mmCIF file of C-alpha atoms and ligand atoms in Angstrom:
data_model
loop_
_atom_site.group_PDB
_atom_site.id
_atom_site.type_symbol
_atom_site.label_atom_id
_atom_site.label_comp_id
_atom_site.label_asym_id
_atom_site.label_seq_id
_atom_site.Cartn_x
_atom_site.Cartn_y
_atom_site.Cartn_z
ATOM 1 C CA MET A 1 -0.102 -0.065 -0.066
ATOM 2 C CA SER A 2 1.391 3.381 -1.047
ATOM 3 C CA ASN A 3 0.147 7.029 -1.469
ATOM 4 C CA ASP A 4 2.263 7.541 -4.571
ATOM 5 C CA LEU A 5 -0.206 6.764 -7.234
ATOM 6 C CA LYS A 6 2.179 7.886 -10.129
ATOM 7 C CA LYS A 7 4.860 5.729 -8.915
ATOM 8 C CA ILE A 8 2.646 2.929 -8.782
ATOM 9 C CA PHE A 9 1.567 3.447 -12.214
ATOM 10 C CA ARG A 10 5.265 3.215 -13.125
ATOM 11 C CA GLU A 11 5.647 0.163 -11.490
ATOM 12 C CA ILE A 12 2.642 -2.067 -12.600
ATOM 13 C CA GLU A 13 2.926 -4.935 -14.932
ATOM 14 C CA ASN A 14 0.207 -4.415 -17.502
ATOM 15 C CA LEU A 15 -0.263 -1.620 -19.700
ATOM 16 C CA SER A 16 -2.249 1.545 -18.785
ATOM 17 C CA LEU A 17 -2.921 5.040 -19.958
ATOM 18 C CA LYS A 18 -3.612 8.003 -17.937
ATOM 19 C CA SER A 19 -3.796 11.974 -18.506
ATOM 20 C CA ASP A 20 -0.563 13.279 -16.389
ATOM 21 C CA ASN A 21 -2.791 15.686 -14.491
ATOM 22 C CA TYR A 22 -5.114 12.869 -13.132
ATOM 23 C CA PHE A 23 -2.642 11.644 -10.474
ATOM 24 C CA GLU A 24 -2.719 14.694 -8.464
ATOM 25 C CA ILE A 25 -6.662 14.908 -8.599
ATOM 26 C CA TYR A 26 -6.897 11.303 -7.830
ATOM 27 C CA GLU A 27 -4.480 11.487 -4.768
ATOM 28 C CA LYS A 28 -6.221 14.147 -3.552
ATOM 29 C CA HIS A 29 -9.803 12.684 -3.645
ATOM 30 C CA LEU A 30 -9.061 9.168 -3.205
ATOM 31 C CA LYS A 31 -6.407 9.274 -0.272
ATOM 32 C CA LYS A 32 -9.376 9.065 2.332
ATOM 33 C CA PHE A 33 -10.007 5.309 1.011
ATOM 34 C CA VAL A 34 -6.504 3.878 1.145
ATOM 35 C CA GLY A 35 -6.326 0.898 3.599
ATOM 36 C CA LYS A 36 -10.145 0.993 3.776
ATOM 37 C CA GLU A 37 -12.593 -1.781 3.181
ATOM 38 C CA ILE A 38 -14.161 -0.189 0.068
ATOM 39 C CA ILE A 39 -15.620 -1.160 -3.236
ATOM 40 C CA PHE A 40 -13.718 0.502 -5.929
ATOM 41 C CA VAL A 41 -15.183 0.209 -9.677
ATOM 42 C CA GLU A 42 -13.363 1.305 -12.772
ATOM 43 C CA ILE A 43 -15.020 1.215 -16.292
ATOM 44 C CA GLY A 44 -12.840 0.533 -18.899
ATOM 45 C CA VAL A 45 -10.236 -2.408 -18.407
ATOM 46 C CA LEU A 46 -8.236 -2.728 -21.559
ATOM 47 C CA ASN A 47 -5.174 -4.119 -20.503
ATOM 48 C CA GLY A 48 -5.851 -4.463 -17.053
ATOM 49 C CA GLY A 49 -3.011 -2.005 -15.959
ATOM 50 C CA SER A 50 -5.048 0.622 -14.284
ATOM 51 C CA LEU A 51 -6.874 -2.360 -11.997
ATOM 52 C CA GLN A 52 -3.580 -3.267 -10.888
ATOM 53 C CA MET A 53 -2.607 0.263 -9.884
ATOM 54 C CA TRP A 54 -5.652 0.820 -7.822
ATOM 55 C CA LYS A 55 -5.074 -2.583 -6.153
ATOM 56 C CA LYS A 56 -1.585 -1.591 -4.968
ATOM 57 C CA PHE A 57 -2.887 1.902 -4.232
ATOM 58 C CA PHE A 58 -5.974 1.131 -1.876
ATOM 59 C CA GLY A 59 -4.497 -1.814 -0.272
ATOM 60 C CA LYS A 60 -5.767 -5.409 0.677
ATOM 61 C CA LYS A 61 -9.092 -4.555 2.210
ATOM 62 C CA ALA A 62 -10.542 -3.068 -1.265
ATOM 63 C CA ARG A 63 -12.519 -4.812 -3.493
ATOM 64 C CA ILE A 64 -11.613 -3.595 -7.009
ATOM 65 C CA ILE A 65 -14.136 -4.162 -9.862
ATOM 66 C CA GLY A 66 -13.461 -3.442 -13.261
ATOM 67 C CA ILE A 67 -16.076 -3.400 -16.265
ATOM 68 C CA ASP A 68 -15.548 -3.476 -19.895
ATOM 69 C CA ILE A 69 -17.903 -4.378 -22.904
ATOM 70 C CA ASN A 70 -14.868 -6.429 -24.242
ATOM 71 C CA PRO A 71 -15.405 -10.351 -22.984
ATOM 72 C CA GLU A 72 -11.411 -10.787 -23.281
ATOM 73 C CA CYS A 73 -11.034 -8.447 -20.462
ATOM 74 C CA LYS A 74 -12.207 -11.396 -18.147
ATOM 75 C CA LYS A 75 -8.559 -12.556 -18.192
ATOM 76 C CA PHE A 76 -7.497 -9.757 -15.881
ATOM 77 C CA GLU A 77 -9.309 -11.259 -12.847
ATOM 78 C CA ASP A 78 -7.162 -11.475 -9.932
ATOM 79 C CA ASP A 79 -7.046 -11.848 -6.316
ATOM 80 C CA GLN A 80 -8.931 -8.933 -5.102
ATOM 81 C CA ILE A 81 -10.026 -8.157 -8.703
ATOM 82 C CA GLU A 82 -13.321 -9.020 -10.356
ATOM 83 C CA ILE A 83 -14.299 -8.258 -14.065
ATOM 84 C CA PHE A 84 -17.770 -7.528 -15.274
ATOM 85 C CA ILE A 85 -18.533 -7.648 -18.535
ATOM 86 C CA GLY A 86 -21.272 -5.239 -19.916
ATOM 87 C CA ASP A 87 -22.344 -1.784 -21.762
ATOM 88 C CA GLN A 88 -21.898 0.902 -19.575
ATOM 89 C CA SER A 89 -24.776 2.934 -21.530
ATOM 90 C CA SER A 90 -27.361 0.188 -20.791
ATOM 91 C CA LYS A 91 -29.575 0.888 -17.825
ATOM 92 C CA ILE A 92 -30.221 -2.718 -17.737
ATOM 93 C CA PHE A 93 -26.619 -3.549 -17.205
ATOM 94 C CA TRP A 94 -26.475 -1.179 -14.220
ATOM 95 C CA LYS A 95 -29.537 -2.296 -12.538
ATOM 96 C CA ASN A 96 -28.318 -5.888 -12.682
ATOM 97 C CA PHE A 97 -24.743 -5.039 -11.718
ATOM 98 C CA PHE A 98 -25.968 -3.059 -8.301
ATOM 99 C CA GLU A 99 -28.335 -5.873 -7.677
ATOM 100 C CA GLN A 100 -25.487 -8.342 -7.674
ATOM 101 C CA VAL A 101 -22.692 -6.016 -6.109
ATOM 102 C CA SER A 102 -24.771 -3.403 -3.918
ATOM 103 C CA ASN A 103 -23.962 -0.029 -3.324
ATOM 104 C CA VAL A 104 -19.975 1.007 -3.914
ATOM 105 C CA ASP A 105 -17.900 3.723 -2.854
ATOM 106 C CA VAL A 106 -16.180 5.064 -5.963
ATOM 107 C CA ILE A 107 -16.942 4.862 -9.741
ATOM 108 C CA LEU A 108 -14.291 5.943 -12.256
ATOM 109 C CA ASP A 109 -15.290 6.040 -15.870
ATOM 110 C CA ASP A 110 -12.712 5.428 -18.192
ATOM 111 C CA GLY A 111 -14.904 3.591 -20.709
ATOM 112 C CA ALA A 112 -16.339 4.502 -24.017
ATOM 113 C CA HIS A 113 -16.309 8.522 -23.167
ATOM 114 C CA THR A 114 -19.397 9.177 -25.486
ATOM 115 C CA ASN A 115 -22.250 11.298 -24.544
ATOM 116 C CA ILE A 116 -24.734 8.570 -23.718
ATOM 117 C CA SER A 117 -22.351 6.462 -22.021
ATOM 118 C CA GLN A 118 -21.080 9.255 -19.584
ATOM 119 C CA ILE A 119 -24.650 10.576 -19.046
ATOM 120 C CA ASN A 120 -26.526 7.072 -18.781
ATOM 121 C CA THR A 121 -23.532 6.024 -16.228
ATOM 122 C CA THR A 122 -24.090 9.007 -14.050
ATOM 123 C CA LEU A 123 -27.969 8.672 -13.943
ATOM 124 C CA SER A 124 -27.825 4.885 -13.021
ATOM 125 C CA CYS A 125 -24.795 5.266 -10.565
ATOM 126 C CA ILE A 126 -25.353 8.160 -8.347
ATOM 127 C CA ASN A 127 -28.169 6.620 -6.358
ATOM 128 C CA ASN A 128 -25.920 3.599 -5.659
ATOM 129 C CA ILE A 129 -22.987 5.261 -4.238
ATOM 130 C CA ASN A 130 -22.437 5.342 -0.535
ATOM 131 C CA ASN A 131 -22.418 8.497 1.548
ATOM 132 C CA ASP A 132 -18.856 10.203 1.111
ATOM 133 C CA GLY A 133 -18.335 8.358 -1.965
ATOM 134 C CA LEU A 134 -17.452 9.597 -5.552
ATOM 135 C CA LEU A 135 -18.388 9.307 -9.158
ATOM 136 C CA ILE A 136 -15.595 10.201 -11.588
ATOM 137 C CA ILE A 137 -16.098 10.666 -15.345
ATOM 138 C CA GLU A 138 -12.700 11.045 -17.063
ATOM 139 C CA ASP A 139 -11.686 12.913 -20.296
ATOM 140 C CA THR A 140 -14.872 14.991 -20.403
ATOM 141 C CA HIS A 141 -13.026 16.889 -23.249
ATOM 142 C CA THR A 142 -14.875 14.475 -25.370
ATOM 143 C CA SER A 143 -18.042 16.604 -25.060
ATOM 144 C CA TYR A 144 -16.231 18.881 -27.663
ATOM 145 C CA ILE A 145 -15.322 16.254 -29.989
ATOM 146 C CA ASN A 146 -18.268 15.331 -32.693
ATOM 147 C CA LYS A 147 -17.640 11.604 -33.082
ATOM 148 C CA TYR A 148 -18.181 11.109 -29.336
ATOM 149 C CA ASN A 149 -21.683 12.784 -29.361
ATOM 150 C CA THR A 150 -25.100 11.981 -31.108
ATOM 151 C CA SER A 151 -25.663 15.823 -30.870
ATOM 152 C CA LYS A 152 -24.022 19.140 -30.079
ATOM 153 C CA LYS A 153 -26.692 20.128 -27.723
ATOM 154 C CA TYR A 154 -26.771 16.732 -25.516
ATOM 155 C CA THR A 155 -23.195 16.252 -24.579
ATOM 156 C CA PHE A 156 -22.155 15.251 -21.168
ATOM 157 C CA ILE A 157 -20.838 18.647 -19.863
ATOM 158 C CA ASN A 158 -24.160 20.516 -21.087
ATOM 159 C CA PHE A 159 -25.807 17.776 -18.873
ATOM 160 C CA THR A 160 -23.642 18.525 -15.961
ATOM 161 C CA LYS A 161 -24.989 22.271 -16.421
ATOM 162 C CA LYS A 162 -28.487 20.976 -16.321
ATOM 163 C CA ILE A 163 -27.371 19.353 -12.640
ATOM 164 C CA ILE A 164 -25.734 22.544 -11.569
ATOM 165 C CA ASP A 165 -29.050 24.288 -12.343
ATOM 166 C CA LYS A 166 -30.982 21.785 -10.174
ATOM 167 C CA LEU A 167 -28.651 22.033 -7.454
ATOM 168 C CA TYR A 168 -28.894 25.942 -7.147
ATOM 169 C CA LYS A 169 -32.486 26.311 -7.704
ATOM 170 C CA SER A 170 -34.002 28.156 -4.751
ATOM 171 C CA GLY A 171 -34.803 26.008 -1.600
ATOM 172 C CA ASN A 172 -35.981 22.449 -1.485
ATOM 173 C CA SER A 173 -37.653 22.786 -5.109
ATOM 174 C CA ILE A 174 -34.871 20.692 -6.499
ATOM 175 C CA TYR A 175 -36.104 17.750 -4.573
ATOM 176 C CA LYS A 176 -39.725 18.126 -6.194
ATOM 177 C CA ASN A 177 -38.575 18.701 -9.887
ATOM 178 C CA ASP A 178 -35.336 16.575 -10.026
ATOM 179 C CA LYS A 179 -36.985 13.549 -11.930
ATOM 180 C CA PHE A 180 -33.869 11.279 -11.337
ATOM 181 C CA ASN A 181 -33.406 12.326 -7.795
ATOM 182 C CA LEU A 182 -29.758 13.382 -8.299
ATOM 183 C CA GLY A 183 -29.880 16.813 -6.328
ATOM 184 C CA LYS A 184 -30.641 14.874 -3.441
ATOM 185 C CA ARG A 185 -27.698 12.911 -3.348
ATOM 186 C CA ILE A 186 -24.836 15.391 -4.859
ATOM 187 C CA PHE A 187 -23.094 17.390 -2.279
ATOM 188 C CA SER A 188 -20.759 18.970 -4.449
ATOM 189 C CA ILE A 189 -19.144 18.973 -8.172
ATOM 190 C CA ASN A 190 -15.424 19.436 -9.062
ATOM 191 C CA PHE A 191 -14.768 20.413 -12.491
ATOM 192 C CA TYR A 192 -10.954 19.770 -13.401
ATOM 193 C CA GLN A 193 -9.298 19.810 -16.731
ATOM 194 C CA SER A 194 -10.991 16.718 -18.852
ATOM 195 C CA CYS A 195 -12.462 15.322 -15.466
ATOM 196 C CA VAL A 196 -15.595 15.773 -13.536
ATOM 197 C CA ILE A 197 -16.254 14.569 -9.859
ATOM 198 C CA PHE A 198 -19.455 14.150 -8.224
ATOM 199 C CA ASN A 199 -19.305 14.308 -4.585
ATOM 200 C CA ILE A 200 -22.127 11.903 -2.934
ATOM 201 C CA ASN A 201 -23.343 12.656 0.295
ATOM 202 C CA GLU A 202 -27.447 12.723 0.709
ATOM 203 C CA ASN A 203 -27.074 13.777 4.443
ATOM 204 C CA LYS A 204 -24.972 17.220 3.773
ATOM 205 C CA SER A 205 -26.907 17.742 0.259
ATOM 206 C CA THR A 206 -30.095 18.345 2.316
ATOM 207 C CA GLN A 207 -28.718 20.598 4.895
ATOM 208 C CA ASN A 208 -29.938 23.865 3.318
ATOM 209 C CA ASN A 209 -31.336 25.689 6.568
ATOM 210 C CA THR A 210 -30.211 29.069 7.419
ATOM 211 C CA VAL A 211 -28.774 29.169 11.145
ATOM 212 C CA TYR A 212 -28.549 32.361 13.195
ATOM 213 C CA ASN A 213 -26.144 32.401 16.115
ATOM 214 C CA ASN A 214 -28.344 34.726 18.406
ATOM 215 C CA LYS A 215 -25.614 37.228 19.290
ATOM 216 C CA LEU A 216 -25.642 41.022 19.232
ATOM 217 C CA ASP A 217 -27.822 42.616 16.513
ATOM 218 C CA HIS A 218 -26.611 46.221 15.545
ATOM 219 C CA GLU A 219 -29.569 46.434 13.073
ATOM 220 C CA ILE A 220 -27.139 47.416 10.422
ATOM 221 C CA LYS A 221 -29.293 48.168 7.100
ATOM 222 C CA ASP A 222 -28.415 45.161 4.472
ATOM 223 C CA MET A 223 -27.422 47.299 1.075
ATOM 224 C CA THR A 224 -27.832 44.484 -1.379
ATOM 225 C CA PHE A 225 -29.268 45.629 -4.426
ATOM 226 C CA GLN A 226 -28.184 49.120 -3.728
ATOM 227 C CA HIS A 227 -25.775 49.013 -6.566
ATOM 228 C CA PHE A 228 -28.956 48.896 -8.956
ATOM 229 C CA LEU A 229 -30.454 51.934 -7.403
ATOM 230 C CA ASN A 230 -27.640 54.217 -7.013
ATOM 231 C CA HIS A 231 -28.366 56.244 -10.037
ATOM 232 C CA GLU A 232 -31.495 57.324 -8.726
ATOM 233 C CA LYS A 233 -30.188 59.852 -6.307
ATOM 234 C CA SER A 234 -29.730 62.327 -9.320
ATOM 235 C CA PHE A 235 -32.239 65.106 -9.366
ATOM 236 C CA LEU A 236 -33.858 63.748 -12.495
ATOM 237 C CA GLY A 237 -34.039 60.232 -10.460
ATOM 238 C CA ASN A 238 -37.156 61.742 -8.728
ATOM 239 C CA ILE A 239 -39.462 61.765 -11.431
ATOM 240 C CA LYS A 240 -41.014 58.314 -11.894
ATOM 241 C CA LEU A 241 -41.049 57.987 -15.655
ATOM 242 C CA ILE A 242 -37.196 58.915 -15.801
ATOM 243 C CA LYS A 243 -36.654 56.898 -12.826
ATOM 244 C CA ASN A 244 -38.046 53.687 -14.708
ATOM 245 C CA PHE A 245 -36.182 54.534 -18.074
ATOM 246 C CA ILE A 246 -32.905 54.559 -16.108
ATOM 247 C CA ARG A 247 -33.773 51.405 -14.659
ATOM 248 C CA ILE A 248 -34.463 49.972 -17.812
ATOM 249 C CA PHE A 249 -31.218 51.390 -19.455
ATOM 250 C CA LYS A 250 -29.143 50.384 -16.722
ATOM 251 C CA LYS A 251 -30.271 46.672 -17.057
ATOM 252 C CA TYR A 252 -29.931 46.836 -20.862
ATOM 253 C CA LYS A 253 -26.110 48.086 -20.299
ATOM 254 C CA THR A 254 -25.434 45.615 -17.646
ATOM 255 C CA ASN A 255 -26.790 42.504 -19.876
ATOM 256 C CA ARG A 256 -24.896 43.574 -22.751
ATOM 257 C CA TYR A 257 -21.857 43.623 -20.502
ATOM 258 C CA LEU A 258 -22.862 40.088 -19.530
ATOM 259 C CA LYS A 259 -23.446 38.983 -23.081
ATOM 260 C CA LYS A 260 -19.928 39.532 -23.761
ATOM 261 C CA ILE A 261 -18.784 37.371 -20.813
ATOM 262 C CA PHE A 262 -21.266 34.731 -21.655
ATOM 263 C CA ASN A 263 -20.674 34.257 -25.626
HETATM 264 C C1 LIG B 301 -9.386 3.982 -22.325
HETATM 265 S S1 LIG B 301 -9.550 2.202 -22.269
HETATM 266 C C2 LIG B 301 -9.264 1.968 -20.648
HETATM 267 C C3 LIG B 301 -8.055 2.240 -20.024
HETATM 268 C C4 LIG B 301 -7.785 1.901 -18.497
HETATM 269 N N1 LIG B 301 -8.724 2.412 -17.701
HETATM 270 C C5 LIG B 301 -6.494 2.114 -18.159
HETATM 271 O O1 LIG B 301 -6.373 3.217 -17.654
HETATM 272 O O2 LIG B 301 -5.556 1.433 -18.666
HETATM 273 C C6 LIG B 301 -11.102 2.136 -22.844
HETATM 274 C C7 LIG B 301 -12.047 0.895 -22.370
HETATM 275 O O3 LIG B 301 -13.318 1.200 -22.251
HETATM 276 C C8 LIG B 301 -13.946 -0.108 -22.860
HETATM 277 N N2 LIG B 301 -15.261 0.428 -23.502
HETATM 278 C C9 LIG B 301 -15.691 1.027 -24.536
HETATM 279 N N3 LIG B 301 -17.021 1.094 -24.506
HETATM 280 C C10 LIG B 301 -17.405 0.704 -23.648
HETATM 281 C C11 LIG B 301 -18.852 0.428 -23.048
HETATM 282 N N4 LIG B 301 -19.795 1.069 -23.607
HETATM 283 N N5 LIG B 301 -19.119 -0.210 -21.720
HETATM 284 C C12 LIG B 301 -18.091 -0.827 -21.056
HETATM 285 N N6 LIG B 301 -16.825 -0.476 -21.597
HETATM 286 C C13 LIG B 301 -16.759 -0.057 -22.647
HETATM 287 C C14 LIG B 301 -13.211 -0.469 -24.178
HETATM 288 O O4 LIG B 301 -13.200 -1.851 -24.557
HETATM 289 C C15 LIG B 301 -11.714 -0.038 -23.465
HETATM 290 O O5 LIG B 301 -11.069 -1.525 -22.829
#
């Protein structure tokens, strides 16, 4: 068992291919699982090298599961390492998988990298990952490469933007509107170069009450939105029509400025 993932990567017997920046990201997020009794799943086995790396990294108590669509990969089963053959873009595959394996701690997707495989993996897995667990989707730059996508609109990254909207929509409404129940389970999301990490915790994601400390209240005026109104201080601002005109003009100018940022 060692914490130096890149060193292990160089020492393993079988071939593996990983982006160089992933090692630091993985050490940061996966360190807490080292030496623990966890279930770690990697989609995409190929030559079996990365599974050997994870086995060494997490230690003897970890159960390592590889998933691949290619039946040849079954030969990389080993002590502590199980291989499941199936298609990660199939919801039926995932249903059977979780019925057999139960909930898991970490799922790392280094499989097909297509929009439908990444999206269906996210939809099928998030509700089957333990609290404090992770879903890691690798190589998300494929959202910008045509051959990995059935549509420019329905890319994995556009899908994550929808999830962000759900997470931030006011109050508890996400729990009512979220047809896949994702908002209830995702505590936070990390966006890295080419890799997205969903941090799962149902308890933390539902803690959205405002708490007061009941200490001294100086009754200070809260000046939020004051910057929207500053212009109204001019003598012309007293006339209602002019006031409304300035308000609309200021909104237009602000939106024109924001449009440049968004495009
Ligand atoms: C990039 S390679 C995996 C590399 C490996 N994780 C490593 O680091 O050495 C991608 C693998 O995903 C598998 N794959 C492709 N489409 C798949 C799908 N729909 N479901 C499951 N596995 C898939 C391929 O057969 C291939 O072995």
